[in-house]
Amino acid sequence: MLTKKTKNAHDTLARQTLEEGTQFLRSVTQLADKREVEASEDIFSRAGIKLVSGGTRLSGKYYDHLVAHKLLKPIEQSLSITDAISAAQLFDLICEEARRVPSLCRIFEQNKSFERLQGYFYQLEIPAQLALRLSVMQEDRPELFQHSLTVAMLCMLMGVRGDLPPEEQQALALAGIFHDVGELYLDPSLLAPGHRMDNDERRYLYTHPITGFLILRCFSELPKGMATAVLRHHERMNGRGYPYGLLGGQIDRASRYLAVAEVVASLLTKIGADSRINMKLRLNLDKLDAKAVGVMCALFGDSKTEQESLPDDGLLMTRLTQLEKLFDGWTAFRTTLSPAVIDEISYFDERVEGSRRMVLETGFGRCQLEDLLSKEDREDSEIRQELNLAHTEERGNSEIRQELMVMFDELSWQFQELTQALERKLADYGWSLPVSRRADFNLWMAQVHEFIAR
C-alpha cells in the first residue's frame, strides 16, 4: 500500500487536473466545430468578467479566450449539446460493439439475459454533463470510446453470469462506460503508442481513476458503488495497483470485476482469441480476483475463434531458452550480493522471482515444451496432464503455441514495467548497488532489453 503522503499527492494532483481542465476545454471547443454546443448560461471568470453570453454557439476559436482565464464554474456546467447521446443509444452502441468483436459476438448471441439491463438503460437519463463528456469521448477519442463500450458489455456479461444483484449489475455496467472518463483530462499524447512516460507524466496517469471518481460522485442519481468502482479499477489483489495500492480485501467486488473486464477488453482489441484470454488471466491470478477470473473464463469457455498465424517451434524454443537464461542469470547475480543489498532491492528481486514462478505454475518449462511441441498427435488429456492445466477445452499443438505467445507478451510487459520502475528509483534515490557489481547487473539488464525488443 502506498504511503499517506503519496496518496494525498495523487488526490491533490487529480483535483488540480480536474479544476484546470485545459485538455477537456480544448476537446469540447473542438467538438463545437462538428456538433452544436452552446452556452446554456453566461460564462464568467472568477474575476467576474463575462466571457461568453448564454445562448452563444461555441467553436474552436473560443478556446484561447476561455483558457486565458480561471473559470468561475467548470465549463461542462455551462454548456449544452444538441443530440446528446441517450442511455438507450448507449445500450445499442454497446451491443453493436459486441457484435463487431468475433469472440464477444458469439457470447452475446448466446446470452438471453439482457432484457432487464436493456430496460434499465432505456429508463435511465444520463446527466447532461456526463452526456457531454461521452460526446467528447466519442468524437475526440474514438478508440477510448470503443474500448469503454467493450468493457461495459463484458461487465454486463459478468454481472449476469456471476448472478450479481440487479443494482450491482447496473453499477458495474455504467462503471464500464465511464471507467476512463478521467483520461479526457489528460494530454492524449501521453497515451500514444510508443510514447515512453517520464516520472512526472506517470503521476498524471496514476490519478485518472481519482479524476473519474471526483466527476461521478457528484451525481446522486447514478447507481451506488459506480463511482467507487471507477476509482479502484486499476487496483490489484497483490497491492501493486494504483492509485492507492490497495490489497485484495480493501477492493470491492464491482471494482474487481471491472478490473478483469478491462484486461480482457484490451486483449480482445489486440488479439480476439478466447484461448489467449484464458491464458492471460491465468498468468495474472495474483493480481486479479479469482472469482471474477472464473466468471470470465466460463464466458469464453464455449467460444471459438479463428486462430492467427503462429511462429514455428524453433522460434518459440529460442524464446524459452532466452527466458531461462534471464532467470538463471538473475539467480547467479543475486548470489554475489550481500543480504543488505538484497534487502534494498527486494522489490526488484520479488518481481523477477514472481515472473519465474508464474512460468513454472503454468507448466511452460523448456524441457517440457521440447516434447510437447514435437508431438502434435498426442492425446489431449495427456498434454493437459503434463502441462498441469486446470481448464478442459480441447487443446493441441497450435493452442500451446498460442498460449506461449501470450506468456511471452505478458513477460515482456512485466520486464518493461520493471525496468521503468528501476529507472524511476534511480532518478529519485540513486543507486545503492556496489560499484563492483554494476557491470554484471548492466549485462543482465542488456539481456532483459533484448528479450523485450523481440
GROMACS .gro file of C-alpha atoms in nm:
model
  454
    1MET     CA    1   0.000   0.000   0.000
    2LEU     CA    2   0.120   0.350  -0.078
    3THR     CA    3   0.215   0.593   0.194
    4LYS     CA    4  -0.037   0.852   0.312
    5LYS     CA    5   0.185   1.123   0.166
    6THR     CA    6   0.181   0.964  -0.180
    7LYS     CA    7  -0.195   0.907  -0.167
    8ASN     CA    8  -0.252   1.270  -0.071
    9ALA     CA    9  -0.026   1.381  -0.357
   10HIS     CA   10  -0.234   1.174  -0.601
   11ASP     CA   11  -0.557   1.325  -0.467
   12THR     CA   12  -0.419   1.678  -0.493
   13LEU     CA   13  -0.297   1.628  -0.849
   14ALA     CA   14  -0.633   1.481  -0.956
   15ARG     CA   15  -0.819   1.781  -0.815
   16GLN     CA   16  -0.580   2.022  -0.986
   17THR     CA   17  -0.616   1.840  -1.318
   18LEU     CA   18  -0.995   1.849  -1.296
   19GLU     CA   19  -1.003   2.212  -1.187
   20GLU     CA   20  -0.773   2.332  -1.464
   21GLY     CA   21  -0.948   2.120  -1.727
   22THR     CA   22  -0.728   2.256  -2.005
   23GLN     CA   23  -0.731   1.941  -2.218
   24PHE     CA   24  -1.104   1.889  -2.176
   25LEU     CA   25  -1.169   2.254  -2.265
   26ARG     CA   26  -0.969   2.210  -2.585
   27SER     CA   27  -1.161   1.895  -2.674
   28VAL     CA   28  -1.504   2.041  -2.607
   29THR     CA   29  -1.438   2.356  -2.813
   30GLN     CA   30  -1.309   2.139  -3.097
   31LEU     CA   31  -1.624   1.929  -3.068
   32ALA     CA   32  -1.823   2.251  -3.114
   33ASP     CA   33  -1.681   2.274  -3.467
   34LYS     CA   34  -1.862   1.949  -3.550
   35ARG     CA   35  -2.164   1.946  -3.319
   36GLU     CA   36  -2.393   2.218  -3.190
   37VAL     CA   37  -2.255   2.311  -2.849
   38GLU     CA   38  -2.381   2.630  -2.689
   39ALA     CA   39  -2.352   2.816  -2.362
   40SER     CA   40  -2.657   2.730  -2.154
   41GLU     CA   41  -2.585   3.032  -1.933
   42ASP     CA   42  -2.343   3.322  -1.914
   43ILE     CA   43  -1.986   3.201  -1.860
   44PHE     CA   44  -1.786   3.411  -1.613
   45SER     CA   45  -1.426   3.418  -1.499
   46ARG     CA   46  -1.350   3.410  -1.128
   47ALA     CA   47  -1.271   3.779  -1.153
   48GLY     CA   48  -1.633   3.843  -1.257
   49ILE     CA   49  -1.565   3.902  -1.627
   50LYS     CA   50  -1.834   3.771  -1.859
   51LEU     CA   51  -1.650   3.564  -2.117
   52VAL     CA   52  -1.940   3.415  -2.316
   53SER     CA   53  -2.308   3.511  -2.319
   54GLY     CA   54  -2.572   3.247  -2.265
   55GLY     CA   55  -2.712   3.110  -2.592
   56THR     CA   56  -2.383   3.162  -2.781
   57ARG     CA   57  -2.278   2.875  -3.002
   58LEU     CA   58  -1.920   2.778  -2.932
   59SER     CA   59  -1.646   2.682  -3.174
   60GLY     CA   60  -1.276   2.606  -3.164
   61LYS     CA   61  -1.190   2.976  -3.177
   62TYR     CA   62  -1.323   3.018  -2.821
   63TYR     CA   63  -1.050   2.800  -2.671
   64ASP     CA   64  -0.781   3.069  -2.644
   65HIS     CA   65  -1.031   3.316  -2.499
   66LEU     CA   66  -1.155   3.074  -2.231
   67VAL     CA   67  -0.826   2.911  -2.138
   68ALA     CA   68  -0.671   3.251  -2.062
   69HIS     CA   69  -0.899   3.281  -1.755
   70LYS     CA   70  -0.982   3.085  -1.443
   71LEU     CA   71  -1.347   2.997  -1.492
   72LEU     CA   72  -1.600   3.057  -1.217
   73LYS     CA   73  -1.756   2.716  -1.283
   74PRO     CA   74  -1.630   2.405  -1.465
   75ILE     CA   75  -1.702   2.453  -1.834
   76GLU     CA   76  -1.929   2.146  -1.861
   77GLN     CA   77  -2.172   2.303  -1.613
   78SER     CA   78  -2.238   2.592  -1.851
   79LEU     CA   79  -2.277   2.407  -2.182
   80SER     CA   80  -2.543   2.207  -2.362
   81ILE     CA   81  -2.511   1.990  -2.671
   82THR     CA   82  -2.779   1.903  -2.922
   83ASP     CA   83  -2.841   1.537  -2.994
   84ALA     CA   84  -2.660   1.433  -2.677
   85ILE     CA   85  -2.619   1.059  -2.654
   86SER     CA   86  -2.903   0.894  -2.463
   87ALA     CA   87  -2.883   0.587  -2.242
   88ALA     CA   88  -3.090   0.389  -2.494
   89GLN     CA   89  -2.849   0.484  -2.774
   90LEU     CA   90  -2.562   0.394  -2.547
   91PHE     CA   91  -2.701   0.045  -2.488
   92ASP     CA   92  -2.750  -0.005  -2.862
   93LEU     CA   93  -2.390   0.106  -2.927
   94ILE     CA   94  -2.266  -0.138  -2.663
   95CYS     CA   95  -2.449  -0.422  -2.838
   96GLU     CA   96  -2.323  -0.307  -3.177
   97GLU     CA   97  -1.966  -0.308  -3.049
   98ALA     CA   98  -2.015  -0.658  -2.908
   99ARG     CA   99  -2.121  -0.785  -3.250
  100ARG     CA  100  -1.808  -0.633  -3.405
  101VAL     CA  101  -1.570  -0.846  -3.196
  102PRO     CA  102  -1.581  -1.215  -3.304
  103SER     CA  103  -1.522  -1.369  -2.959
  104LEU     CA  104  -1.767  -1.130  -2.795
  105CYS     CA  105  -2.028  -1.170  -3.066
  106ARG     CA  106  -2.061  -1.543  -3.003
  107ILE     CA  107  -2.109  -1.491  -2.631
  108PHE     CA  108  -2.354  -1.208  -2.685
  109GLU     CA  109  -2.567  -1.408  -2.924
  110GLN     CA  110  -2.587  -1.698  -2.680
  111ASN     CA  111  -2.692  -1.484  -2.385
  112LYS     CA  112  -3.064  -1.423  -2.333
  113SER     CA  113  -3.041  -1.228  -2.005
  114PHE     CA  114  -3.004  -0.871  -2.127
  115GLU     CA  115  -3.367  -0.769  -2.129
  116ARG     CA  116  -3.368  -0.634  -1.774
  117LEU     CA  117  -3.043  -0.445  -1.830
  118GLN     CA  118  -3.181  -0.311  -2.156
  119GLY     CA  119  -3.493  -0.199  -1.973
  120TYR     CA  120  -3.281  -0.026  -1.713
  121PHE     CA  121  -3.075   0.158  -1.973
  122TYR     CA  122  -3.382   0.265  -2.165
  123GLN     CA  123  -3.528   0.422  -1.849
  124LEU     CA  124  -3.207   0.589  -1.736
  125GLU     CA  125  -3.137   0.954  -1.802
  126ILE     CA  126  -2.768   1.031  -1.832
  127PRO     CA  127  -2.693   1.366  -1.663
  128ALA     CA  128  -2.627   1.636  -1.920
  129GLN     CA  129  -2.268   1.693  -1.801
  130LEU     CA  130  -2.187   1.324  -1.844
  131ALA     CA  131  -2.360   1.308  -2.182
  132LEU     CA  132  -2.138   1.596  -2.293
  133ARG     CA  133  -1.828   1.408  -2.180
  134LEU     CA  134  -1.941   1.096  -2.366
  135SER     CA  135  -1.988   1.304  -2.681
  136VAL     CA  136  -1.636   1.443  -2.641
  137MET     CA  137  -1.501   1.091  -2.595
  138GLN     CA  138  -1.691   0.962  -2.898
  139GLU     CA  139  -1.568   1.238  -3.129
  140ASP     CA  140  -1.224   1.320  -2.992
  141ARG     CA  141  -1.114   0.985  -2.851
  142PRO     CA  142  -1.297   0.719  -3.059
  143GLU     CA  143  -1.063   0.436  -2.958
  144LEU     CA  144  -1.122   0.511  -2.591
  145PHE     CA  145  -1.498   0.526  -2.655
  146GLN     CA  146  -1.496   0.188  -2.833
  147HIS     CA  147  -1.286   0.039  -2.553
  148SER     CA  148  -1.536   0.167  -2.297
  149LEU     CA  149  -1.824   0.009  -2.489
  150THR     CA  150  -1.646  -0.326  -2.492
  151VAL     CA  151  -1.567  -0.303  -2.121
  152ALA     CA  152  -1.931  -0.220  -2.049
  153MET     CA  153  -2.054  -0.524  -2.245
  154LEU     CA  154  -1.810  -0.751  -2.062
  155CYS     CA  155  -1.929  -0.601  -1.733
  156MET     CA  156  -2.287  -0.680  -1.829
  157LEU     CA  157  -2.197  -1.038  -1.921
  158MET     CA  158  -2.003  -1.086  -1.599
  159GLY     CA  159  -2.281  -0.936  -1.390
  160VAL     CA  160  -2.539  -1.172  -1.540
  161ARG     CA  161  -2.312  -1.479  -1.537
  162GLY     CA  162  -2.192  -1.403  -1.184
  163ASP     CA  163  -2.553  -1.361  -1.069
  164LEU     CA  164  -2.485  -1.024  -0.909
  165PRO     CA  165  -2.777  -0.831  -0.757
  166PRO     CA  166  -2.957  -0.610  -1.015
  167GLU     CA  167  -2.836  -0.283  -0.862
  168GLU     CA  168  -2.476  -0.410  -0.870
  169GLN     CA  169  -2.517  -0.516  -1.234
  170GLN     CA  170  -2.633  -0.163  -1.314
  171ALA     CA  171  -2.344  -0.004  -1.130
  172LEU     CA  172  -2.096  -0.237  -1.299
  173ALA     CA  173  -2.231  -0.174  -1.649
  174LEU     CA  174  -2.221   0.206  -1.611
  175ALA     CA  175  -1.879   0.191  -1.444
  176GLY     CA  176  -1.761   0.011  -1.757
  177ILE     CA  177  -1.877   0.302  -1.971
  178PHE     CA  178  -1.722   0.572  -1.753
  179HIS     CA  179  -1.420   0.391  -1.610
  180ASP     CA  180  -1.171   0.600  -1.812
  181VAL     CA  181  -1.362   0.930  -1.816
  182GLY     CA  182  -1.072   1.081  -1.620
  183GLU     CA  183  -0.849   1.031  -1.925
  184LEU     CA  184  -1.038   1.310  -2.101
  185TYR     CA  185  -0.841   1.548  -1.879
  186LEU     CA  186  -0.504   1.405  -1.985
  187ASP     CA  187  -0.300   1.505  -2.287
  188PRO     CA  188  -0.368   1.218  -2.533
  189SER     CA  189  -0.003   1.224  -2.641
  190LEU     CA  190   0.084   1.069  -2.302
  191LEU     CA  191  -0.105   0.754  -2.401
  192ALA     CA  192   0.003   0.745  -2.764
  193PRO     CA  193   0.157   0.415  -2.883
  194GLY     CA  194   0.532   0.420  -2.848
  195HIS     CA  195   0.540   0.715  -2.608
  196ARG     CA  196   0.755   0.646  -2.305
  197MET     CA  197   0.631   0.831  -1.999
  198ASP     CA  198   0.868   1.008  -1.767
  199ASN     CA  199   0.811   1.017  -1.391
  200ASP     CA  200   0.602   1.335  -1.400
  201GLU     CA  201   0.377   1.210  -1.679
  202ARG     CA  202   0.322   0.882  -1.500
  203ARG     CA  203   0.186   1.073  -1.200
  204TYR     CA  204  -0.095   1.201  -1.420
  205LEU     CA  205  -0.174   0.852  -1.547
  206TYR     CA  206  -0.195   0.721  -1.190
  207THR     CA  207  -0.450   0.987  -1.097
  208HIS     CA  208  -0.700   0.943  -1.381
  209PRO     CA  209  -0.918   0.700  -1.175
  210ILE     CA  210  -0.936   0.963  -0.900
  211THR     CA  211  -1.036   1.227  -1.154
  212GLY     CA  212  -1.312   0.996  -1.279
  213PHE     CA  213  -1.432   0.938  -0.923
  214LEU     CA  214  -1.443   1.310  -0.849
  215ILE     CA  215  -1.656   1.362  -1.159
  216LEU     CA  216  -1.901   1.078  -1.097
  217ARG     CA  217  -1.955   1.114  -0.722
  218CYS     CA  218  -2.144   1.441  -0.780
  219PHE     CA  219  -2.441   1.263  -0.941
  220SER     CA  220  -2.667   1.108  -0.680
  221GLU     CA  221  -2.893   0.958  -0.950
  222LEU     CA  222  -2.618   0.714  -1.055
  223PRO     CA  223  -2.615   0.363  -0.900
  224LYS     CA  224  -2.445   0.325  -0.564
  225GLY     CA  225  -2.091   0.194  -0.593
  226MET     CA  226  -2.040   0.303  -0.953
  227ALA     CA  227  -1.801   0.589  -0.874
  228THR     CA  228  -1.605   0.371  -0.632
  229ALA     CA  229  -1.562   0.100  -0.897
  230VAL     CA  230  -1.416   0.362  -1.132
  231LEU     CA  231  -1.181   0.481  -0.857
  232ARG     CA  232  -1.045   0.132  -0.791
  233HIS     CA  233  -1.047  -0.039  -1.131
  234HIS     CA  234  -0.666  -0.026  -1.154
  235GLU     CA  235  -0.611  -0.162  -0.802
  236ARG     CA  236  -0.476  -0.517  -0.787
  237MET     CA  237  -0.521  -0.801  -0.538
  238ASN     CA  238  -0.148  -0.813  -0.459
  239GLY     CA  239  -0.138  -0.442  -0.369
  240ARG     CA  240   0.058  -0.338  -0.678
  241GLY     CA  241  -0.213  -0.141  -0.850
  242TYR     CA  242  -0.294   0.229  -0.842
  243PRO     CA  243  -0.386   0.497  -0.740
  244TYR     CA  244  -0.367   0.381  -0.375
  245GLY     CA  245  -0.202   0.037  -0.385
  246LEU     CA  246  -0.494  -0.133  -0.208
  247LEU     CA  247  -0.481  -0.503  -0.116
  248GLY     CA  248  -0.747  -0.755  -0.212
  249GLY     CA  249  -0.964  -0.726   0.099
  250GLN     CA  250  -0.984  -0.349   0.055
  251ILE     CA  251  -1.121  -0.370  -0.300
  252ASP     CA  252  -1.497  -0.402  -0.351
  253ARG     CA  253  -1.646  -0.667  -0.580
  254ALA     CA  254  -1.759  -0.431  -0.858
  255SER     CA  255  -1.405  -0.290  -0.883
  256ARG     CA  256  -1.260  -0.641  -0.903
  257TYR     CA  257  -1.499  -0.740  -1.182
  258LEU     CA  258  -1.433  -0.415  -1.367
  259ALA     CA  259  -1.057  -0.476  -1.347
  260VAL     CA  260  -1.095  -0.816  -1.515
  261ALA     CA  261  -1.329  -0.675  -1.779
  262GLU     CA  262  -1.080  -0.405  -1.875
  263VAL     CA  263  -0.791  -0.651  -1.903
  264VAL     CA  264  -0.997  -0.874  -2.133
  265ALA     CA  265  -1.128  -0.581  -2.340
  266SER     CA  266  -0.772  -0.470  -2.412
  267LEU     CA  267  -0.679  -0.824  -2.512
  268LEU     CA  268  -0.980  -0.859  -2.743
  269THR     CA  269  -0.880  -0.543  -2.926
  270LYS     CA  270  -0.529  -0.671  -2.986
  271ILE     CA  271  -0.591  -1.041  -3.036
  272GLY     CA  272  -0.953  -1.155  -3.026
  273ALA     CA  273  -0.880  -1.519  -2.938
  274ASP     CA  274  -1.054  -1.679  -2.641
  275SER     CA  275  -0.771  -1.921  -2.559
  276ARG     CA  276  -0.539  -1.625  -2.519
  277ILE     CA  277  -0.785  -1.463  -2.280
  278ASN     CA  278  -0.786  -1.766  -2.051
  279MET     CA  279  -0.407  -1.782  -2.054
  280LYS     CA  280  -0.369  -1.410  -1.991
  281LEU     CA  281  -0.596  -1.430  -1.688
  282ARG     CA  282  -0.420  -1.739  -1.553
  283LEU     CA  283  -0.089  -1.555  -1.575
  284ASN     CA  284  -0.227  -1.279  -1.352
  285LEU     CA  285  -0.408  -1.469  -1.080
  286ASP     CA  286  -0.203  -1.292  -0.813
  287LYS     CA  287  -0.334  -0.957  -0.938
  288LEU     CA  288  -0.696  -1.033  -1.028
  289ASP     CA  289  -0.989  -1.164  -0.827
  290ALA     CA  290  -1.013  -1.543  -0.867
  291LYS     CA  291  -1.394  -1.549  -0.877
  292ALA     CA  292  -1.409  -1.273  -1.138
  293VAL     CA  293  -1.149  -1.458  -1.345
  294GLY     CA  294  -1.356  -1.776  -1.314
  295VAL     CA  295  -1.668  -1.596  -1.436
  296MET     CA  296  -1.483  -1.451  -1.734
  297CYS     CA  297  -1.317  -1.780  -1.829
  298ALA     CA  298  -1.655  -1.951  -1.812
  299LEU     CA  299  -1.797  -1.691  -2.051
  300PHE     CA  300  -1.530  -1.768  -2.309
  301GLY     CA  301  -1.523  -2.142  -2.246
  302ASP     CA  302  -1.754  -2.228  -2.535
  303SER     CA  303  -1.644  -1.950  -2.769
  304LYS     CA  304  -1.415  -2.039  -3.060
  305THR     CA  305  -1.247  -1.803  -3.300
  306GLU     CA  306  -1.020  -1.839  -3.596
  307GLN     CA  307  -0.659  -1.866  -3.493
  308GLU     CA  308  -0.397  -1.628  -3.617
  309SER     CA  309  -0.070  -1.726  -3.781
  310LEU     CA  310   0.171  -1.857  -3.522
  311PRO     CA  311   0.553  -1.874  -3.508
  312ASP     CA  312   0.729  -2.204  -3.565
  313ASP     CA  313   0.860  -2.427  -3.288
  314GLY     CA  314   1.218  -2.312  -3.337
  315LEU     CA  315   1.141  -1.951  -3.257
  316LEU     CA  316   0.934  -2.044  -2.954
  317MET     CA  317   1.211  -2.265  -2.817
  318THR     CA  318   1.462  -1.986  -2.875
  319ARG     CA  319   1.245  -1.753  -2.672
  320LEU     CA  320   1.208  -2.009  -2.393
  321THR     CA  321   1.583  -2.061  -2.383
  322GLN     CA  322   1.637  -1.686  -2.370
  323LEU     CA  323   1.388  -1.661  -2.085
  324GLU     CA  324   1.556  -1.937  -1.884
  325LYS     CA  325   1.893  -1.766  -1.925
  326LEU     CA  326   1.738  -1.446  -1.787
  327PHE     CA  327   1.610  -1.620  -1.476
  328ASP     CA  328   1.928  -1.824  -1.426
  329GLY     CA  329   2.138  -1.511  -1.478
  330TRP     CA  330   1.944  -1.327  -1.210
  331THR     CA  331   1.988  -1.616  -0.964
  332ALA     CA  332   2.361  -1.622  -1.028
  333PHE     CA  333   2.389  -1.244  -0.990
  334ARG     CA  334   2.186  -1.248  -0.669
  335THR     CA  335   2.426  -1.490  -0.502
  336THR     CA  336   2.703  -1.228  -0.531
  337LEU     CA  337   2.513  -0.970  -0.327
  338SER     CA  338   2.517  -0.914   0.045
  339PRO     CA  339   2.193  -0.957   0.246
  340ALA     CA  340   2.183  -0.581   0.300
  341VAL     CA  341   2.192  -0.508  -0.074
  342ILE     CA  342   1.933  -0.778  -0.146
  343ASP     CA  343   1.707  -0.616   0.112
  344GLU     CA  344   1.745  -0.278  -0.059
  345ILE     CA  345   1.648  -0.419  -0.399
  346SER     CA  346   1.380  -0.651  -0.256
  347TYR     CA  347   1.107  -0.501  -0.475
  348PHE     CA  348   1.305  -0.575  -0.789
  349ASP     CA  349   1.405  -0.921  -0.666
  350GLU     CA  350   1.047  -1.015  -0.577
  351ARG     CA  351   0.921  -0.914  -0.918
  352VAL     CA  352   1.179  -1.123  -1.104
  353GLU     CA  353   1.111  -1.424  -0.883
  354GLY     CA  354   0.736  -1.369  -0.924
  355SER     CA  355   0.773  -1.386  -1.301
  356ARG     CA  356   0.973  -1.707  -1.268
  357ARG     CA  357   0.703  -1.864  -1.050
  358MET     CA  358   0.438  -1.758  -1.298
  359VAL     CA  359   0.615  -1.952  -1.576
  360LEU     CA  360   0.658  -2.261  -1.358
  361GLU     CA  361   0.296  -2.256  -1.240
  362THR     CA  362   0.166  -2.251  -1.597
  363GLY     CA  363   0.381  -2.556  -1.676
  364PHE     CA  364   0.580  -2.393  -1.954
  365GLY     CA  365   0.934  -2.511  -1.884
  366ARG     CA  366   1.168  -2.553  -2.179
  367CYS     CA  367   1.225  -2.925  -2.131
  368GLN     CA  368   0.851  -2.993  -2.117
  369LEU     CA  369   0.785  -2.798  -2.433
  370GLU     CA  370   1.057  -2.972  -2.634
  371ASP     CA  371   0.848  -3.286  -2.605
  372LEU     CA  372   0.503  -3.136  -2.635
  373LEU     CA  373   0.559  -2.915  -2.938
  374SER     CA  374   0.705  -3.200  -3.137
  375LYS     CA  375   0.417  -3.441  -3.069
  376GLU     CA  376   0.111  -3.288  -3.224
  377ASP     CA  377  -0.079  -3.616  -3.234
  378ARG     CA  378  -0.065  -3.686  -2.863
  379GLU     CA  379  -0.398  -3.719  -2.686
  380ASP     CA  380  -0.544  -3.405  -2.535
  381SER     CA  381  -0.571  -3.540  -2.184
  382GLU     CA  382  -0.204  -3.639  -2.180
  383ILE     CA  383  -0.093  -3.291  -2.288
  384ARG     CA  384  -0.314  -3.128  -2.028
  385GLN     CA  385  -0.181  -3.355  -1.758
  386GLU     CA  386   0.184  -3.285  -1.843
  387LEU     CA  387   0.124  -2.909  -1.856
  388ASN     CA  388  -0.077  -2.920  -1.532
  389LEU     CA  389  -0.355  -2.705  -1.685
  390ALA     CA  390  -0.681  -2.660  -1.498
  391HIS     CA  391  -0.916  -2.598  -1.791
  392THR     CA  392  -1.082  -2.862  -2.008
  393GLU     CA  393  -1.101  -2.720  -2.358
  394GLU     CA  394  -0.966  -2.928  -2.641
  395ARG     CA  395  -0.602  -2.848  -2.682
  396GLY     CA  396  -0.342  -2.924  -2.945
  397ASN     CA  397  -0.014  -2.804  -3.081
  398SER     CA  398  -0.149  -2.469  -3.209
  399GLU     CA  399  -0.319  -2.392  -2.877
  400ILE     CA  400   0.008  -2.448  -2.693
  401ARG     CA  401   0.190  -2.214  -2.933
  402GLN     CA  402  -0.079  -1.954  -2.886
  403GLU     CA  403  -0.057  -1.969  -2.508
  404LEU     CA  404   0.320  -1.944  -2.525
  405MET     CA  405   0.285  -1.624  -2.726
  406VAL     CA  406   0.057  -1.482  -2.459
  407MET     CA  407   0.309  -1.573  -2.192
  408PHE     CA  408   0.592  -1.403  -2.383
  409ASP     CA  409   0.379  -1.093  -2.435
  410GLU     CA  410   0.295  -1.080  -2.065
  411LEU     CA  411   0.654  -1.134  -1.955
  412SER     CA  412   0.779  -0.869  -2.196
  413TRP     CA  413   0.530  -0.625  -2.045
  414GLN     CA  414   0.630  -0.722  -1.690
  415PHE     CA  415   1.001  -0.680  -1.761
  416GLN     CA  416   0.938  -0.348  -1.933
  417GLU     CA  417   0.738  -0.225  -1.633
  418LEU     CA  418   1.015  -0.347  -1.405
  419THR     CA  419   1.288  -0.162  -1.593
  420GLN     CA  420   1.080   0.156  -1.588
  421ALA     CA  421   1.030   0.119  -1.212
  422LEU     CA  422   1.405   0.079  -1.172
  423GLU     CA  423   1.470   0.392  -1.378
  424ARG     CA  424   1.228   0.588  -1.160
  425LYS     CA  425   1.403   0.460  -0.846
  426LEU     CA  426   1.743   0.559  -0.982
  427ALA     CA  427   1.617   0.905  -1.073
  428ASP     CA  428   1.467   0.959  -0.726
  429TYR     CA  429   1.714   0.788  -0.493
  430GLY     CA  430   2.028   0.697  -0.684
  431TRP     CA  431   2.185   0.352  -0.699
  432SER     CA  432   2.292   0.170  -0.383
  433LEU     CA  433   2.432  -0.129  -0.572
  434PRO     CA  434   2.808  -0.167  -0.507
  435VAL     CA  435   3.023  -0.033  -0.792
  436SER     CA  436   3.187  -0.375  -0.831
  437ARG     CA  437   2.852  -0.537  -0.915
  438ARG     CA  438   2.710  -0.275  -1.152
  439ALA     CA  439   2.885  -0.405  -1.464
  440ASP     CA  440   2.734  -0.753  -1.414
  441PHE     CA  441   2.393  -0.601  -1.346
  442ASN     CA  442   2.414  -0.392  -1.663
  443LEU     CA  443   2.496  -0.705  -1.865
  444TRP     CA  444   2.189  -0.876  -1.722
  445MET     CA  445   1.975  -0.570  -1.799
  446ALA     CA  446   2.101  -0.579  -2.159
  447GLN     CA  447   1.957  -0.932  -2.185
  448VAL     CA  448   1.628  -0.806  -2.045
  449HIS     CA  449   1.610  -0.530  -2.308
  450GLU     CA  450   1.685  -0.784  -2.580
  451PHE     CA  451   1.400  -1.004  -2.458
  452ILE     CA  452   1.162  -0.709  -2.454
  453ALA     CA  453   1.269  -0.593  -2.801
  454ARG     CA  454   1.195  -0.932  -2.957
   0.00000   0.00000   0.00000
